[in-house]
CSV table of C-alpha atoms in Angstrom, one decimal:
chain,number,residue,atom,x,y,z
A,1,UNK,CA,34.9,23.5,-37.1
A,2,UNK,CA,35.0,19.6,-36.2
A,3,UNK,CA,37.1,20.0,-33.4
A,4,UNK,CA,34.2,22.3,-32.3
A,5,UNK,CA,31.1,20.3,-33.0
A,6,UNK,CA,32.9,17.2,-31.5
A,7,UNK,CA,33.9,19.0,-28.4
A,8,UNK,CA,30.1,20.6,-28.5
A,9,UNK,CA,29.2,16.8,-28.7
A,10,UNK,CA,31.1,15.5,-26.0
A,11,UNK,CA,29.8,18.5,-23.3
A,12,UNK,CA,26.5,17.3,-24.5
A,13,UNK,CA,27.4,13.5,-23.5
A,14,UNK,CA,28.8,14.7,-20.2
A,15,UNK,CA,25.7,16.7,-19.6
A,16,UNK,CA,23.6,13.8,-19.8
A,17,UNK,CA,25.6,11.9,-18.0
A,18,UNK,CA,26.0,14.2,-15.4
A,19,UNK,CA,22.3,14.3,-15.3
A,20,UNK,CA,21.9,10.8,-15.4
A,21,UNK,CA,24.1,10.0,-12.2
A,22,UNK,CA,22.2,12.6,-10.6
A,23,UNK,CA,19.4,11.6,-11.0
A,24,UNK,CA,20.3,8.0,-9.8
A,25,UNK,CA,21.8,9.2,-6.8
A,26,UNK,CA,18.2,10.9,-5.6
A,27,UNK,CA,17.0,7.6,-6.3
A,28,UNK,CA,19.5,5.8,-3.8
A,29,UNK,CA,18.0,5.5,0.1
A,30,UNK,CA,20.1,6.8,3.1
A,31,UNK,CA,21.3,3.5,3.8
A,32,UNK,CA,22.7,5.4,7.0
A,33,UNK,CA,20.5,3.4,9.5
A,34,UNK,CA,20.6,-0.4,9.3
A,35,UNK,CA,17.0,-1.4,10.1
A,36,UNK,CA,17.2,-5.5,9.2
A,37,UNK,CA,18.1,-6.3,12.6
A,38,UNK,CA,14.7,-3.9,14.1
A,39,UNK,CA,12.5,-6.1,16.5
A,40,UNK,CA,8.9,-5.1,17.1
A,41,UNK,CA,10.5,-4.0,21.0
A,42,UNK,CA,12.6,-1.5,18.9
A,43,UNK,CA,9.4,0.2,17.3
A,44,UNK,CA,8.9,3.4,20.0
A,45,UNK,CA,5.0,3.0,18.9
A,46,UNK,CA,5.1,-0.3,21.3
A,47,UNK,CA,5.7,1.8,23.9
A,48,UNK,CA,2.2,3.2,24.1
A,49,UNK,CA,0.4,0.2,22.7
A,50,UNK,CA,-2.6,-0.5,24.5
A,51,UNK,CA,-2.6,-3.1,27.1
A,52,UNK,CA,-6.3,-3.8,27.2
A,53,UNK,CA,-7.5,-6.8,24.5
A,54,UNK,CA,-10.0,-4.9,22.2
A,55,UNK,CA,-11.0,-8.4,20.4
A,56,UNK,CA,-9.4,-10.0,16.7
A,57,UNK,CA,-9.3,-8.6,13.2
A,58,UNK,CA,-8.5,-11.5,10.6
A,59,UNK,CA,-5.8,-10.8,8.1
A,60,UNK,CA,-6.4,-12.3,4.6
A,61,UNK,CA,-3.3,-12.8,2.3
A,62,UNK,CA,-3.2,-14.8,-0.9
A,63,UNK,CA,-2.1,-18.3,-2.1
A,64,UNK,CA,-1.3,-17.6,-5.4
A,65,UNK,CA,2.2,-17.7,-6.4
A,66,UNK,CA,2.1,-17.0,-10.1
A,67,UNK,CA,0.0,-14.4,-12.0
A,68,UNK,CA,-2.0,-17.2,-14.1
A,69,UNK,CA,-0.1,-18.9,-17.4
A,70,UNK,CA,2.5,-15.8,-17.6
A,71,UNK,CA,5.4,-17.2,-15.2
A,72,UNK,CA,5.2,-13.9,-13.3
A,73,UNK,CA,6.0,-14.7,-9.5
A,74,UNK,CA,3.8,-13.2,-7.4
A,75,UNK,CA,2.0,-13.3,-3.8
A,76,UNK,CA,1.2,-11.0,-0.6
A,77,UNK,CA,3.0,-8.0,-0.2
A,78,UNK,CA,4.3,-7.7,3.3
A,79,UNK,CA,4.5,-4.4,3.6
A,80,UNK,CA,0.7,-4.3,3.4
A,81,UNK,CA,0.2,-6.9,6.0
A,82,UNK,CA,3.6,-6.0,8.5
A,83,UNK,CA,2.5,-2.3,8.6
A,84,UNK,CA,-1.1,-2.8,9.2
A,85,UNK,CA,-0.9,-5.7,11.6
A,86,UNK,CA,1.4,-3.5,14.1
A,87,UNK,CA,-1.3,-0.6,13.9
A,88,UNK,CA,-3.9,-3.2,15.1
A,89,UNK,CA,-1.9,-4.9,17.6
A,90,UNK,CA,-0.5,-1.6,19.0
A,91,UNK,CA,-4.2,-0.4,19.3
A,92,UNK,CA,-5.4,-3.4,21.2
A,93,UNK,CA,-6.4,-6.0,18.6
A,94,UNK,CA,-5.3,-9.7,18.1
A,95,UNK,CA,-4.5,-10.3,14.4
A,96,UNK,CA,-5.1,-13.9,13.3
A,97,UNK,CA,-3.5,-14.7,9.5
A,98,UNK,CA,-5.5,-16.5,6.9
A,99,UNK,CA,-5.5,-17.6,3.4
A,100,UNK,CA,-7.3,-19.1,0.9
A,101,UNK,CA,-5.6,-22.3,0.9
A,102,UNK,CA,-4.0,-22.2,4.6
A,103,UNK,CA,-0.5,-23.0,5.4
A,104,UNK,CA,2.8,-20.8,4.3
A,105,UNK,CA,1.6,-18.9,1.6
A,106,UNK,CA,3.9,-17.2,-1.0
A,107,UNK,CA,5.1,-13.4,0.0
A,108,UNK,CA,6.4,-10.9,-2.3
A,109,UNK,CA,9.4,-8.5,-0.5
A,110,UNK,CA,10.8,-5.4,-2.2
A,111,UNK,CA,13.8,-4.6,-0.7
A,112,UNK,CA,13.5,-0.7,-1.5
A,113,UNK,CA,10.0,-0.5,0.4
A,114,UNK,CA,11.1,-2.3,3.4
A,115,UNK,CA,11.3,-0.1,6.8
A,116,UNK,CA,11.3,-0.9,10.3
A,117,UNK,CA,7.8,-2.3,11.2
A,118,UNK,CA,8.5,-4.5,8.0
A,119,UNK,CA,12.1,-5.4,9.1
A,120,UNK,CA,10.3,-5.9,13.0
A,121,UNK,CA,7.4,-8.5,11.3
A,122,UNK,CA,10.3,-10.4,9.8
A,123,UNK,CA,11.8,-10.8,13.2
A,124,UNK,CA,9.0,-11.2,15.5
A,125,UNK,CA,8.6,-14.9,16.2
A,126,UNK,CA,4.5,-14.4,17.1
A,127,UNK,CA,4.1,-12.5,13.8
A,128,UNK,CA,6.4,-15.2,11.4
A,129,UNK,CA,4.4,-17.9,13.5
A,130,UNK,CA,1.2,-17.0,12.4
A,131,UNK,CA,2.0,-16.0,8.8
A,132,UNK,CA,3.9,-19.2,8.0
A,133,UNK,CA,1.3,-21.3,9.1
A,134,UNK,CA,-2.2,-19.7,7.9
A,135,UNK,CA,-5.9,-20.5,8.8
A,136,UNK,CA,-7.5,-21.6,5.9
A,137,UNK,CA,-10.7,-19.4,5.2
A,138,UNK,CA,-12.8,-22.1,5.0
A,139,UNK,CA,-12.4,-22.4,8.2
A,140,UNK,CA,-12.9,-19.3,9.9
A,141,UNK,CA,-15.8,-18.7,12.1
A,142,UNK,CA,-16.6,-14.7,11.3
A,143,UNK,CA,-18.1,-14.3,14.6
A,144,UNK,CA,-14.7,-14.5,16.4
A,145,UNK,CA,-13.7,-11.2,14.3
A,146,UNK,CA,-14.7,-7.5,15.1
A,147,UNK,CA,-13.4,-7.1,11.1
A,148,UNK,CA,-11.7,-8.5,8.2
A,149,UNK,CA,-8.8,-7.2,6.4
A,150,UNK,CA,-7.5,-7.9,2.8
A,151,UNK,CA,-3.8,-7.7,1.9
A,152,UNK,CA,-3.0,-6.8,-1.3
A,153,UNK,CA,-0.6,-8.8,-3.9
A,154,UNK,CA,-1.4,-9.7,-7.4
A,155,UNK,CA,-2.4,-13.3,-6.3
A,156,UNK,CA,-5.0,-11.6,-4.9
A,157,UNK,CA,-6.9,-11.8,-8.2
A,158,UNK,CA,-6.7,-14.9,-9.2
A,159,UNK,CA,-7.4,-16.8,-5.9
A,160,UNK,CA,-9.9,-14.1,-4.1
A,161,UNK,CA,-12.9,-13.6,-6.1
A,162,UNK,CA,-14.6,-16.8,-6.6
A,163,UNK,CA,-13.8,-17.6,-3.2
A,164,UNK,CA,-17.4,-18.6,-1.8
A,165,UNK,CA,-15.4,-18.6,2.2
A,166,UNK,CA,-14.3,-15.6,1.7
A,167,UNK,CA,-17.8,-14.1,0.3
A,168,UNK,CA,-19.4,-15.8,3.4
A,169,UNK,CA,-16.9,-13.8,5.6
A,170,UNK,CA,-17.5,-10.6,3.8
A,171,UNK,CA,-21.2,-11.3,3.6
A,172,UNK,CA,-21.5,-12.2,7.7
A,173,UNK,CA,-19.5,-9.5,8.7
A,174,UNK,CA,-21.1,-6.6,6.7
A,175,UNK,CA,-24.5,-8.2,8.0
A,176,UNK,CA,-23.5,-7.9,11.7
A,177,UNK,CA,-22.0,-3.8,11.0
A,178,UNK,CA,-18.3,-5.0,11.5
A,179,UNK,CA,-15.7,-3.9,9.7
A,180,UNK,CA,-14.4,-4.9,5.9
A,181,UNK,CA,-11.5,-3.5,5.0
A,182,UNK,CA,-9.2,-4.2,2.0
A,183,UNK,CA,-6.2,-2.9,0.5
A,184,UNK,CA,-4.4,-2.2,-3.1
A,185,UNK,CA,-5.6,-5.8,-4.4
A,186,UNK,CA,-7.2,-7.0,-1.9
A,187,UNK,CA,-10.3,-5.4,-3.0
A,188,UNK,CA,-10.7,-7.9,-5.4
A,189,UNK,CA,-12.3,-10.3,-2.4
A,190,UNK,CA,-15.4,-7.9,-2.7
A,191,UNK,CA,-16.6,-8.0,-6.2
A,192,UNK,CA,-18.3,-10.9,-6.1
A,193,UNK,CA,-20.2,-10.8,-2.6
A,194,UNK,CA,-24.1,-10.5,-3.0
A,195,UNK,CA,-25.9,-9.1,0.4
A,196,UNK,CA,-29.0,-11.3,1.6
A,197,UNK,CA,-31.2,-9.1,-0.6
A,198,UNK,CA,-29.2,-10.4,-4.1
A,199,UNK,CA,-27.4,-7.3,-4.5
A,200,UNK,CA,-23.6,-6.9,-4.5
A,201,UNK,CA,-22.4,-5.5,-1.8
A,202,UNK,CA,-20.4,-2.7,-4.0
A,203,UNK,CA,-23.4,-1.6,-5.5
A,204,UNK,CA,-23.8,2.4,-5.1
A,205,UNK,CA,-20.5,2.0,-2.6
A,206,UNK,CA,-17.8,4.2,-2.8
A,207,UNK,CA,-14.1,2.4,-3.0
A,208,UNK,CA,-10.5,2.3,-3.6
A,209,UNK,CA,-8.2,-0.3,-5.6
A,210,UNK,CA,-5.5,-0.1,-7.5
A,211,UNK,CA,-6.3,1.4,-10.5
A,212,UNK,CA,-6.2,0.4,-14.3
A,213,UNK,CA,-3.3,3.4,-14.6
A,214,UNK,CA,-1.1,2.3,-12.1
A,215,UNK,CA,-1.7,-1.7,-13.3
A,216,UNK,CA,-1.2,-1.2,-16.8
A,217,UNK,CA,1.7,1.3,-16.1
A,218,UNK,CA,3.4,-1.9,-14.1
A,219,UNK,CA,2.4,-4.5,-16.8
A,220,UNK,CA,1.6,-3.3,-19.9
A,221,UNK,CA,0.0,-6.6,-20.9
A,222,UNK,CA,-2.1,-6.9,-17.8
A,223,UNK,CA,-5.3,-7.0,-19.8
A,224,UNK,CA,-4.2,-10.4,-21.3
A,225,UNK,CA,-2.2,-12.0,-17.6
A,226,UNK,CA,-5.0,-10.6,-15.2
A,227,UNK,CA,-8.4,-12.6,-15.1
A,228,UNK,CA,-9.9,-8.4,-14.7
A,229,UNK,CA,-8.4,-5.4,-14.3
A,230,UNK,CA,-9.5,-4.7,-10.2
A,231,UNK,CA,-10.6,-1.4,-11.4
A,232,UNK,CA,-12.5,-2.6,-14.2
A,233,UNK,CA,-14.2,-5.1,-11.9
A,234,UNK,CA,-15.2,-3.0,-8.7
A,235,UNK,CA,-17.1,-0.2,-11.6
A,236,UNK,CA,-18.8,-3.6,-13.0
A,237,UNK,CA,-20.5,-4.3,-9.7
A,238,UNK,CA,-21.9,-0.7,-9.3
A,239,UNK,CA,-18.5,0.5,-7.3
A,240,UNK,CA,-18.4,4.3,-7.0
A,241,UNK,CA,-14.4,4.2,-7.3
A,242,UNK,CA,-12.4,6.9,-6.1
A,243,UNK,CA,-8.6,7.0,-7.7
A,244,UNK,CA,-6.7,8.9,-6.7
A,245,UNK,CA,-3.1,10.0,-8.2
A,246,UNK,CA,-0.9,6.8,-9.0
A,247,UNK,CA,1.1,5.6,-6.4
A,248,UNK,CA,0.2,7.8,-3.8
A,249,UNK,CA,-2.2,7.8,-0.6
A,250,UNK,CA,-6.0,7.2,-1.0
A,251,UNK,CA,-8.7,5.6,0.8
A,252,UNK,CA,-12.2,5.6,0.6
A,253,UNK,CA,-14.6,4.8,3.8
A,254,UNK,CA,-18.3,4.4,3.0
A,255,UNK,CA,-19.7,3.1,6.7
A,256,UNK,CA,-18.1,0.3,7.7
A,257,UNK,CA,-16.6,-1.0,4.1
A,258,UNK,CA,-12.6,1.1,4.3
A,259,UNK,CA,-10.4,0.2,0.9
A,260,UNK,CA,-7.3,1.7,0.1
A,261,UNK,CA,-5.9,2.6,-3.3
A,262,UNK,CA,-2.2,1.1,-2.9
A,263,UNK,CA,0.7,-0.1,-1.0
A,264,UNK,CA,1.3,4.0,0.4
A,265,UNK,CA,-2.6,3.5,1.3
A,266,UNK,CA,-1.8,0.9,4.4
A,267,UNK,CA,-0.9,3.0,7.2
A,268,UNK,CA,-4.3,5.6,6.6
A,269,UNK,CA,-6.4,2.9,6.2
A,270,UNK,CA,-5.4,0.7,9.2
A,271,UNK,CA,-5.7,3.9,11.6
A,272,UNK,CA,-9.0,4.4,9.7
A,273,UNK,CA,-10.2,1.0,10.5
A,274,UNK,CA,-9.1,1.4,14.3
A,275,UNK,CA,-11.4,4.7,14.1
A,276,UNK,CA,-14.3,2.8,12.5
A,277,UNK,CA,-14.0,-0.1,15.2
A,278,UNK,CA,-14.5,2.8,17.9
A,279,UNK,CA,-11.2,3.8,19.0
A,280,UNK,CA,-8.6,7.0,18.8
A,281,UNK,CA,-5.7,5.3,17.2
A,282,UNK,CA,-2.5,5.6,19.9
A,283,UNK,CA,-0.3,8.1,18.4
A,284,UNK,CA,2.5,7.0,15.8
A,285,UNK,CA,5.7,8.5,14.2
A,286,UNK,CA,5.3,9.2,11.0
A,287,UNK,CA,7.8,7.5,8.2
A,288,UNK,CA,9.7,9.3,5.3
A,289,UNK,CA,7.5,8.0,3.2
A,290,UNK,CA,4.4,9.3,4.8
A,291,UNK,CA,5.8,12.6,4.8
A,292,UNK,CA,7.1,12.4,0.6
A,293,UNK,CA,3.8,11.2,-0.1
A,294,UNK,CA,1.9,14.2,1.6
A,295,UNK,CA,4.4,16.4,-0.7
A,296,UNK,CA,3.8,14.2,-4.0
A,297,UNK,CA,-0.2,14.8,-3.2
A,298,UNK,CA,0.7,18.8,-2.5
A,299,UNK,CA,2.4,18.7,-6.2
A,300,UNK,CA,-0.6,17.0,-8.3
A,301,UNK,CA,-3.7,18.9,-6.4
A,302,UNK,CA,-1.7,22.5,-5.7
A,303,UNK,CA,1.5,22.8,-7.6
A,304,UNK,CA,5.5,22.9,-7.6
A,305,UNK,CA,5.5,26.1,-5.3
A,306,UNK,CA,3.2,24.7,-2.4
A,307,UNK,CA,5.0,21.3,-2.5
A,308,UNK,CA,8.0,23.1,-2.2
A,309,UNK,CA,6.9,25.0,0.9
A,310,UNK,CA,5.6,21.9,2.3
A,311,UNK,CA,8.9,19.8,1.8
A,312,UNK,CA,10.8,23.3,3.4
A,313,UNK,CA,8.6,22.8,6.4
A,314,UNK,CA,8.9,19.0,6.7
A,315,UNK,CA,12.2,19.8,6.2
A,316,UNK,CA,12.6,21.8,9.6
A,317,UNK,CA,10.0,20.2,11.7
A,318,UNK,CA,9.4,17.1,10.8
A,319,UNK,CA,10.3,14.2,13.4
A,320,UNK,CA,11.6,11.5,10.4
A,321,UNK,CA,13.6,12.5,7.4
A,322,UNK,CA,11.8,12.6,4.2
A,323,UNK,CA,12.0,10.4,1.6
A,324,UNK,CA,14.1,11.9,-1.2
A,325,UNK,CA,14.3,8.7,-3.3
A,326,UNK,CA,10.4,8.1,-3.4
A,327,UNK,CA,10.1,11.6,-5.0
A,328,UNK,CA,12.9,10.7,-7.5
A,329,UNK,CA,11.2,7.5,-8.3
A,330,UNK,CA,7.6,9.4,-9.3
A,331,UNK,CA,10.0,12.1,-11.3
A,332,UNK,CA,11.1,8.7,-13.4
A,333,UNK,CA,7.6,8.0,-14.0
A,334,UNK,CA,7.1,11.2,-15.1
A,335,UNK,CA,9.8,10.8,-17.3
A,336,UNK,CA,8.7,7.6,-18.8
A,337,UNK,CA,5.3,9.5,-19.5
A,338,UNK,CA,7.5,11.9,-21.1
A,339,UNK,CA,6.2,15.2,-18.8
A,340,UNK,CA,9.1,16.9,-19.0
A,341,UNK,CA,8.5,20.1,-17.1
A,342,UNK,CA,6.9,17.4,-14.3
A,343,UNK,CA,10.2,15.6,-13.9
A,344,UNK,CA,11.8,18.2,-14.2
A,345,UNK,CA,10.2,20.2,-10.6
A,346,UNK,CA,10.1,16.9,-8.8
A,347,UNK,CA,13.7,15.9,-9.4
A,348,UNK,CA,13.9,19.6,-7.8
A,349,UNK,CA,11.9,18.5,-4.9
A,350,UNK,CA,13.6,15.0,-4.2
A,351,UNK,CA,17.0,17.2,-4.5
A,352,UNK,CA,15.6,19.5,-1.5
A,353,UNK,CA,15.0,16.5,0.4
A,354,UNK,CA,18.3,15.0,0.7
């Protein structure tokens, strides 16, 4: 009887671990393709870029390093700003680079998000130019710009709100019909701006921002680190906000104000802005991620089956591999929210993908 229970005991152990290593390979990338040497003349989107100059959108990126007294490190996210500053550029727009205090500011670079137009930024010498040596928002004449663009980071919140240049830019540009757009954090640049009339410009508007789930999911303490939750702060200023599912694609465009929920928000909301500023967006390859996150969106509004169908589909006509290991990483979310049946089916779906 215990040779029995203890051999019971140890299948069960290998189970788990077999389980376990399983699940961490979904999670690895297909490290087949080495894209740190990419250059922007690599990216086949260049080769239908538009050669007319359609005028300048300013790029806003924080100068905050660490999120307040809590030692966290923090700063722009560059895959918010590489991403959307090739989608301008390709469509015909300058991008000039500012930031609250000018100068390098501090970037944040997660090596598991990084993908060739972020690999390209890193190695364009125009692009690293303008970053490490930012305009300072105080001053930046609005009038130069056809629209204004937020990056996201953390910093954002600390060094973004009570920023009277930026509420000037914000305030101008909105006053002339040009474009405000703002992504994942970068939303937090809005809550504060009052419109000639007194009222804040979110009042009755409907937005994006990353959300109080996906925040406190992160950093459980944000509540104490964060001066607001971004969330919390947009529905304060009479923000209709629009979440979508955490960590996956959603933008909201109410006239000429275009916010995105999160870092997988950048490449609909940059297009979105081209639209807004009167153009059809040049046509662009689609990434892995882009494709996983259309499947992850299937799975919450529709279901297992018809993600599954979709993922088949992508899986035969799609023009870039999906992204199995995105997939993976929302099943260990799932997990950790302890949805068992939900882990379960998308740990199914990133397996299809490989």
């Amino acid at each position: 009887m215990i040779k029995k229970i203890l051999l019971g005991i140890a299948l069960s152990i290998a189970c788990i671990a077999g389980l376990g290593f399983w699940v961490v390979s979904l999670m690895l990338p297909d490290d087949s393709v080495d894209l740190r040497t990419t250059t922007a003349a690599d990216l086949a989107y260049f080769d239908r870029r538009v050669a007319e100059h359609r005028g300048k959108i300013l790029a806003v990126v924080t100068s905050t390093a660490v999120m307040g007294d809590s030692g966290k490190r923090t700063g722009y996210e560059l895959t918010e700003l590489s991403r959307a500053y090739y989608v301008f550029t390709a469509n015909g727009f300058t991008v000039d680079i500012a930031s609250p205090l000018g100068g390098e500011p501090p970037v944040v670079i997660d090596d598991e998000d990084m993908g060739a137009f972020d690999y390209a930024f890193l190695n364009d010498p125009v692009a690293i130019e303008k970053v490490s040596d930012t305009k300072p928002v105080d001053g930046v004449n609005p009038d130069e710009y056809a629209g204004v663009y937020f990056v996201g980071g953390k910093g954002a919140m600390w060094d973004f709100p009570e920023n009277t240049a930026i509420q000037n830019i914000v305030r101008q540009l909105h006053r002339d019909k040009k474009v405000v757009a703002a992504v994942c954090h970068g939303p937090a640049a809005l809550v504060n701006v009052k419109l000639d009339n007194g009222k804040y410009l979110l009042e009755g508007k409907r937005v994006s921002g990353f959300t109080n789930d996906e925040e406190l999911f992160l950093i459980s303490d944000a509540r104490t680190i964060f001066p607001f939750l971004l969330e919390d702060g947009l529905r304060n200023r009479g923000a209709k906000v629009e979440p979508g599912p955490s960590y996956l694609e959603q933008i909201s465009h109410d006239g000429d104000l275009l916010t995105g929920q999160n870092p997988w928000s950048v490449w609909a909301l940059a297009e979105a802005t081209i639209e807004q500023l009167g153009y059809e967006p040049i046509p662009r390859k689609k990434t892995g991620d882009e494709y996983s996150t259309q499947i992850l969106g299937t799975f919450e509004q529709q279901g297992y089956r018809k993600a599954r169908a979709q993922l088949e589909f992508f899986m035969g006509n799609a023009d870039t591999p999906v992204n199995h290991s995105l997939i993976a990483m929302h099943a260990v979310v799932a997990g950790m929210k302890m949805d068992v049946i939900k882990t379960l089916q998308l740990l199914l779906l990133a397996s299809g993908a490989r």
